[in-house]
Amino acid sequence: MTFSIVARAADGESWGVAVASKFLAVGAVVPAAVAEVGAIATQADANVAYKGIALAHLDEGATAQVALDRLLEEDEGRADRQVGIVDVDGNAATHTGTDCLDWAGGATGEGYAVQGNVLTGPEVVEAMQRAFEGSDPAAPLAHRLLAALAAGDEAGGDRRGRQSAALLVVSEGAGYAGGDDIAVDLRVDDHAAPVAELGRLLDLNDLYLTASTEEEKVPVDDELRRELEAFATDRGHRDFAAWVGTENYEMRVDPELTWIDQRVLEVVRGTA
């Protein structure tokens, strides 16, 4: 009772899953991804064991279709399963079991697989395909996945209604302070408009948990440094670094204060 998309970024450096459903905390069940390996969505009568098994097959060099075939061969409940897989090279495969509840189906394209069950109709999958294929290939994968999910939601989505949504994207070294590969891991577990709420959270994720690009960095000279330090001390902080830590802007300000992100500077100056 879910619709999802699994995909690899056009540059071959990110893999991810976006999913929505009239189901509590769909992000706890459906998506899984490993950087430099691939991504999977398991749904309908979801077999959560598929996630680890499929990723292990992919890690051993199996293509998406081979990994999917192996999953189904070993599962007597395959008629009730729905699965989408994308591998390290962007090959994609999807499966909709014969006993999945209508409307159910899926489609694949270059670098992605879309699938859904208990949908209002095939227009949901078709809208997701158009949105993903029509998005800017150079855009961050998370935003392309969200655009596809939003298109499916607008086209009717889960015919039972809305409840939860999730977005998972992995890329080597893309996690907090470069400590892991999780670029985006967001869940809306119970909400009247989960896809829209997921979009709001992605905007916050971009601000707080995504490193500044070179274009966003403003060099800090002596005059600006004095302005920043005065701003922080006027608000009771030890120094500007303490304010940055308090406000969770660590990914957006250089520890040595040689640069500051343009958006954080706008916050400081009250122009955001």
Short mmCIF file of C-alpha atoms in Angstrom, two decimals:
data_model
loop_
_atom_site.label_atom_id
_atom_site.label_comp_id
_atom_site.label_asym_id
_atom_site.label_seq_id
_atom_site.Cartn_x
_atom_site.Cartn_y
_atom_site.Cartn_z
CA MET A 1 0.00 0.00 0.00
CA THR A 2 2.81 2.27 -1.03
CA PHE A 3 4.47 4.12 -3.90
CA SER A 4 8.21 4.59 -4.21
CA ILE A 5 11.16 5.38 -6.43
CA VAL A 6 14.70 4.02 -6.19
CA ALA A 7 17.40 5.72 -8.23
CA ARG A 8 21.04 6.46 -8.85
CA ALA A 9 22.20 10.02 -9.50
CA ALA A 10 23.20 10.88 -13.04
CA ASP A 11 26.79 11.46 -11.92
CA GLY A 12 26.91 7.95 -10.47
CA GLU A 13 27.83 9.16 -6.99
CA SER A 14 24.55 8.84 -5.05
CA TRP A 15 21.81 6.24 -4.57
CA GLY A 16 18.48 6.70 -2.87
CA VAL A 17 14.84 5.91 -2.19
CA ALA A 18 11.75 8.08 -1.75
CA VAL A 19 8.52 6.51 -0.53
CA ALA A 20 5.03 7.46 0.70
CA SER A 21 2.09 5.49 2.03
CA LYS A 22 -1.07 5.34 4.09
CA PHE A 23 0.96 3.38 6.62
CA LEU A 24 2.60 4.41 9.87
CA ALA A 25 6.34 5.14 9.59
CA VAL A 26 6.84 3.76 6.09
CA GLY A 27 10.49 4.81 6.29
CA ALA A 28 11.08 2.14 8.94
CA VAL A 29 10.06 -0.62 6.55
CA VAL A 30 10.56 0.15 2.86
CA PRO A 31 13.89 1.83 2.04
CA ALA A 32 17.51 0.73 2.27
CA ALA A 33 20.65 1.91 0.49
CA VAL A 34 24.43 1.61 0.69
CA ALA A 35 26.85 3.95 -1.03
CA GLU A 36 28.77 2.41 -3.94
CA VAL A 37 26.37 -0.57 -3.80
CA GLY A 38 22.77 0.44 -4.60
CA ALA A 39 19.29 0.94 -3.19
CA ILE A 40 16.10 -1.06 -2.66
CA ALA A 41 12.45 -0.50 -1.78
CA THR A 42 10.47 -3.47 -0.45
CA GLN A 43 6.70 -2.99 -0.14
CA ALA A 44 3.17 -4.42 -0.53
CA ASP A 45 3.42 -7.45 1.79
CA ALA A 46 6.95 -6.22 2.49
CA ASN A 47 9.68 -8.71 3.22
CA VAL A 48 12.11 -6.57 5.20
CA ALA A 49 14.77 -9.28 4.92
CA TYR A 50 14.96 -8.34 1.24
CA LYS A 51 16.89 -5.19 2.17
CA GLY A 52 19.96 -6.85 3.62
CA ILE A 53 19.87 -9.79 1.23
CA ALA A 54 19.55 -7.66 -1.91
CA LEU A 55 22.28 -5.24 -0.86
CA ALA A 56 24.56 -8.19 -0.12
CA HIS A 57 23.93 -9.56 -3.62
CA LEU A 58 24.65 -6.15 -5.13
CA ASP A 59 27.79 -5.79 -3.06
CA GLU A 60 28.99 -9.11 -4.46
CA GLY A 61 28.58 -7.76 -8.00
CA ALA A 62 25.07 -8.83 -8.96
CA THR A 63 23.09 -6.52 -11.21
CA ALA A 64 19.74 -5.18 -10.04
CA GLN A 65 17.87 -7.79 -12.10
CA VAL A 66 20.01 -10.67 -10.89
CA ALA A 67 19.60 -9.55 -7.27
CA LEU A 68 15.84 -9.32 -7.77
CA ASP A 69 15.66 -12.74 -9.40
CA ARG A 70 17.54 -14.28 -6.49
CA LEU A 71 15.18 -12.67 -3.98
CA LEU A 72 12.11 -13.98 -5.72
CA GLU A 73 13.51 -17.48 -6.29
CA GLU A 74 14.04 -17.89 -2.55
CA ASP A 75 10.69 -16.45 -1.42
CA GLU A 76 7.46 -18.45 -1.46
CA GLY A 77 5.55 -15.23 -0.77
CA ARG A 78 6.77 -13.48 -3.93
CA ALA A 79 3.25 -13.15 -5.35
CA ASP A 80 2.47 -10.68 -2.57
CA ARG A 81 5.72 -8.71 -2.84
CA GLN A 82 6.62 -5.52 -4.63
CA VAL A 83 10.25 -4.50 -5.01
CA GLY A 84 12.37 -1.90 -6.76
CA ILE A 85 16.17 -2.11 -7.00
CA VAL A 86 18.91 0.03 -8.52
CA ASP A 87 22.51 -1.14 -8.60
CA VAL A 88 25.91 0.58 -8.49
CA ASP A 89 25.87 1.17 -12.25
CA GLY A 90 22.32 2.52 -12.37
CA ASN A 91 20.71 -0.65 -13.74
CA ALA A 92 17.17 -0.88 -12.37
CA ALA A 93 14.62 -3.65 -11.87
CA THR A 94 11.11 -3.78 -10.46
CA HIS A 95 8.69 -6.55 -9.51
CA THR A 96 4.98 -6.52 -8.76
CA GLY A 97 3.58 -9.81 -7.51
CA THR A 98 0.43 -11.19 -9.08
CA ASP A 99 -1.45 -10.99 -5.76
CA CYS A 100 -0.63 -7.34 -4.99
CA LEU A 101 -3.78 -5.27 -4.51
CA ASP A 102 -4.98 -3.08 -7.38
CA TRP A 103 -3.92 -0.81 -8.77
CA ALA A 104 -0.39 -2.17 -8.67
CA GLY A 105 2.50 -1.91 -11.08
CA GLY A 106 5.90 -0.48 -11.79
CA ALA A 107 8.26 0.82 -14.46
CA THR A 108 11.96 1.31 -14.98
CA GLY A 109 14.03 3.87 -16.83
CA GLU A 110 17.62 4.97 -17.02
CA GLY A 111 18.90 4.88 -13.45
CA TYR A 112 15.58 4.38 -11.67
CA ALA A 113 12.63 2.11 -10.84
CA VAL A 114 9.17 3.28 -9.79
CA GLN A 115 6.52 1.04 -8.22
CA GLY A 116 3.30 1.25 -6.27
CA ASN A 117 0.31 -0.77 -5.07
CA VAL A 118 -3.20 0.13 -3.89
CA LEU A 119 -2.83 3.25 -6.02
CA THR A 120 -5.56 5.36 -7.59
CA GLY A 121 -4.29 4.08 -10.96
CA PRO A 122 -1.34 3.83 -13.35
CA GLU A 123 -1.23 7.62 -13.60
CA VAL A 124 0.66 7.67 -10.29
CA VAL A 125 3.61 5.70 -11.66
CA GLU A 126 3.47 7.60 -14.95
CA ALA A 127 3.58 10.96 -13.18
CA MET A 128 6.56 9.86 -11.10
CA GLN A 129 8.41 8.77 -14.24
CA ARG A 130 7.77 12.08 -15.97
CA ALA A 131 8.86 14.08 -12.96
CA PHE A 132 12.09 12.18 -12.47
CA GLU A 133 13.02 12.12 -16.14
CA GLY A 134 12.10 15.79 -16.50
CA SER A 135 14.14 16.95 -13.52
CA ASP A 136 17.61 18.45 -13.89
CA PRO A 137 20.11 15.56 -13.94
CA ALA A 138 22.64 17.82 -12.23
CA ALA A 139 20.31 18.54 -9.30
CA PRO A 140 20.91 16.74 -5.99
CA LEU A 141 19.38 13.26 -6.08
CA ALA A 142 17.30 13.95 -2.97
CA HIS A 143 15.50 16.79 -4.74
CA ARG A 144 14.90 14.71 -7.86
CA LEU A 145 13.48 11.86 -5.78
CA LEU A 146 11.24 14.24 -3.85
CA ALA A 147 9.98 15.78 -7.09
CA ALA A 148 8.99 12.32 -8.33
CA LEU A 149 7.30 11.46 -5.04
CA ALA A 150 5.38 14.74 -5.02
CA ALA A 151 4.22 14.12 -8.59
CA GLY A 152 2.91 10.70 -7.62
CA ASP A 153 1.16 12.16 -4.61
CA GLU A 154 -0.47 14.87 -6.71
CA ALA A 155 -1.57 12.27 -9.27
CA GLY A 156 -3.53 10.40 -6.59
CA GLY A 157 -0.97 8.32 -4.72
CA ASP A 158 -2.19 5.69 -2.28
CA ARG A 159 -5.94 5.42 -2.84
CA ARG A 160 -6.52 4.97 0.91
CA GLY A 161 -5.05 8.38 1.73
CA ARG A 162 -1.86 9.84 3.19
CA GLN A 163 0.07 9.15 6.38
CA SER A 164 3.85 8.85 6.08
CA ALA A 165 6.80 9.45 3.76
CA ALA A 166 10.56 9.01 3.81
CA LEU A 167 13.68 9.96 1.88
CA LEU A 168 17.03 8.17 2.06
CA VAL A 169 20.11 9.12 0.00
CA VAL A 170 23.64 7.81 0.39
CA SER A 171 26.90 8.99 -1.12
CA GLU A 172 30.45 8.21 -0.07
CA GLY A 173 31.59 10.55 2.70
CA ALA A 174 28.46 12.70 2.46
CA GLY A 175 27.32 12.28 6.08
CA TYR A 176 27.63 14.67 9.01
CA ALA A 177 31.19 16.04 9.09
CA GLY A 178 32.11 13.34 6.56
CA GLY A 179 31.77 10.65 9.21
CA ASP A 180 29.50 8.33 7.21
CA ASP A 181 27.77 8.02 3.83
CA ILE A 182 24.24 9.16 4.75
CA ALA A 183 23.54 12.33 2.82
CA VAL A 184 19.80 12.46 3.63
CA ASP A 185 17.78 10.31 6.04
CA LEU A 186 14.41 11.92 6.69
CA ARG A 187 11.11 10.44 7.85
CA VAL A 188 7.62 11.80 8.34
CA ASP A 189 5.97 9.03 10.34
CA ASP A 190 2.41 10.31 10.80
CA HIS A 191 1.17 13.49 9.11
CA ALA A 192 -1.82 14.74 7.14
CA ALA A 193 0.45 15.93 4.30
CA PRO A 194 3.59 13.80 4.63
CA VAL A 195 5.14 14.54 1.23
CA ALA A 196 4.89 18.29 1.71
CA GLU A 197 6.31 17.94 5.21
CA LEU A 198 9.16 15.87 3.80
CA GLY A 199 9.95 18.77 1.47
CA ARG A 200 10.11 21.15 4.41
CA LEU A 201 12.48 18.83 6.24
CA LEU A 202 14.68 18.48 3.17
CA ASP A 203 15.10 22.27 3.06
CA LEU A 204 16.22 22.19 6.69
CA ASN A 205 18.51 19.25 5.98
CA ASP A 206 20.16 21.24 3.21
CA LEU A 207 20.79 24.13 5.59
CA TYR A 208 21.98 22.27 8.67
CA LEU A 209 23.45 19.01 7.39
CA THR A 210 24.84 19.81 3.94
CA ALA A 211 28.24 21.42 3.51
CA SER A 212 28.44 24.82 1.85
CA THR A 213 29.41 24.95 -1.81
CA GLU A 214 32.26 27.21 -2.89
CA GLU A 215 29.69 29.63 -4.34
CA GLU A 216 27.96 29.92 -0.95
CA LYS A 217 31.13 30.75 1.00
CA VAL A 218 31.74 34.41 1.91
CA PRO A 219 35.38 35.17 2.84
CA VAL A 220 35.77 36.60 6.34
CA ASP A 221 38.10 39.59 6.55
CA ASP A 222 39.04 41.46 9.73
CA GLU A 223 36.05 43.78 9.54
CA LEU A 224 33.55 40.97 9.08
CA ARG A 225 35.24 38.94 11.82
CA ARG A 226 34.73 41.83 14.26
CA GLU A 227 31.08 42.07 13.19
CA LEU A 228 30.52 38.37 13.78
CA GLU A 229 32.26 38.30 17.15
CA ALA A 230 30.30 41.35 18.30
CA PHE A 231 27.05 39.75 17.16
CA ALA A 232 27.76 36.66 19.25
CA THR A 233 28.98 38.38 22.41
CA ASP A 234 26.06 40.83 22.34
CA ARG A 235 23.82 37.77 22.64
CA GLY A 236 25.67 36.31 25.58
CA HIS A 237 27.90 33.82 23.78
CA ARG A 238 31.59 33.33 24.51
CA ASP A 239 32.49 33.98 20.88
CA PHE A 240 31.12 33.44 17.39
CA ALA A 241 32.20 29.79 17.36
CA ALA A 242 30.03 29.20 20.43
CA TRP A 243 27.05 30.80 18.69
CA VAL A 244 27.63 28.60 15.63
CA GLY A 245 27.64 25.47 17.80
CA THR A 246 24.54 26.56 19.70
CA GLU A 247 22.61 27.18 16.47
CA ASN A 248 23.85 23.98 14.75
CA TYR A 249 25.53 25.77 11.84
CA GLU A 250 28.77 23.76 12.05
CA MET A 251 28.46 22.59 8.43
CA ARG A 252 28.06 26.19 7.26
CA VAL A 253 30.89 28.07 8.98
CA ASP A 254 34.61 27.35 8.75
CA PRO A 255 36.04 26.30 12.16
CA GLU A 256 38.84 28.86 11.65
CA LEU A 257 36.29 31.45 10.52
CA THR A 258 37.99 32.02 7.19
CA TRP A 259 34.55 31.89 5.55
CA ILE A 260 30.87 31.91 6.46
CA ASP A 261 27.93 30.62 4.45
CA GLN A 262 25.89 33.34 2.76
CA ARG A 263 22.65 32.11 4.35
CA VAL A 264 24.16 32.11 7.84
CA LEU A 265 25.48 35.63 7.26
CA GLU A 266 21.94 36.66 6.30
CA VAL A 267 20.71 35.21 9.61
CA VAL A 268 23.35 37.23 11.48
CA ARG A 269 22.36 40.43 9.69
CA GLY A 270 18.63 39.81 9.96
CA THR A 271 18.12 39.71 6.22
CA ALA A 272 17.26 36.01 5.89
#
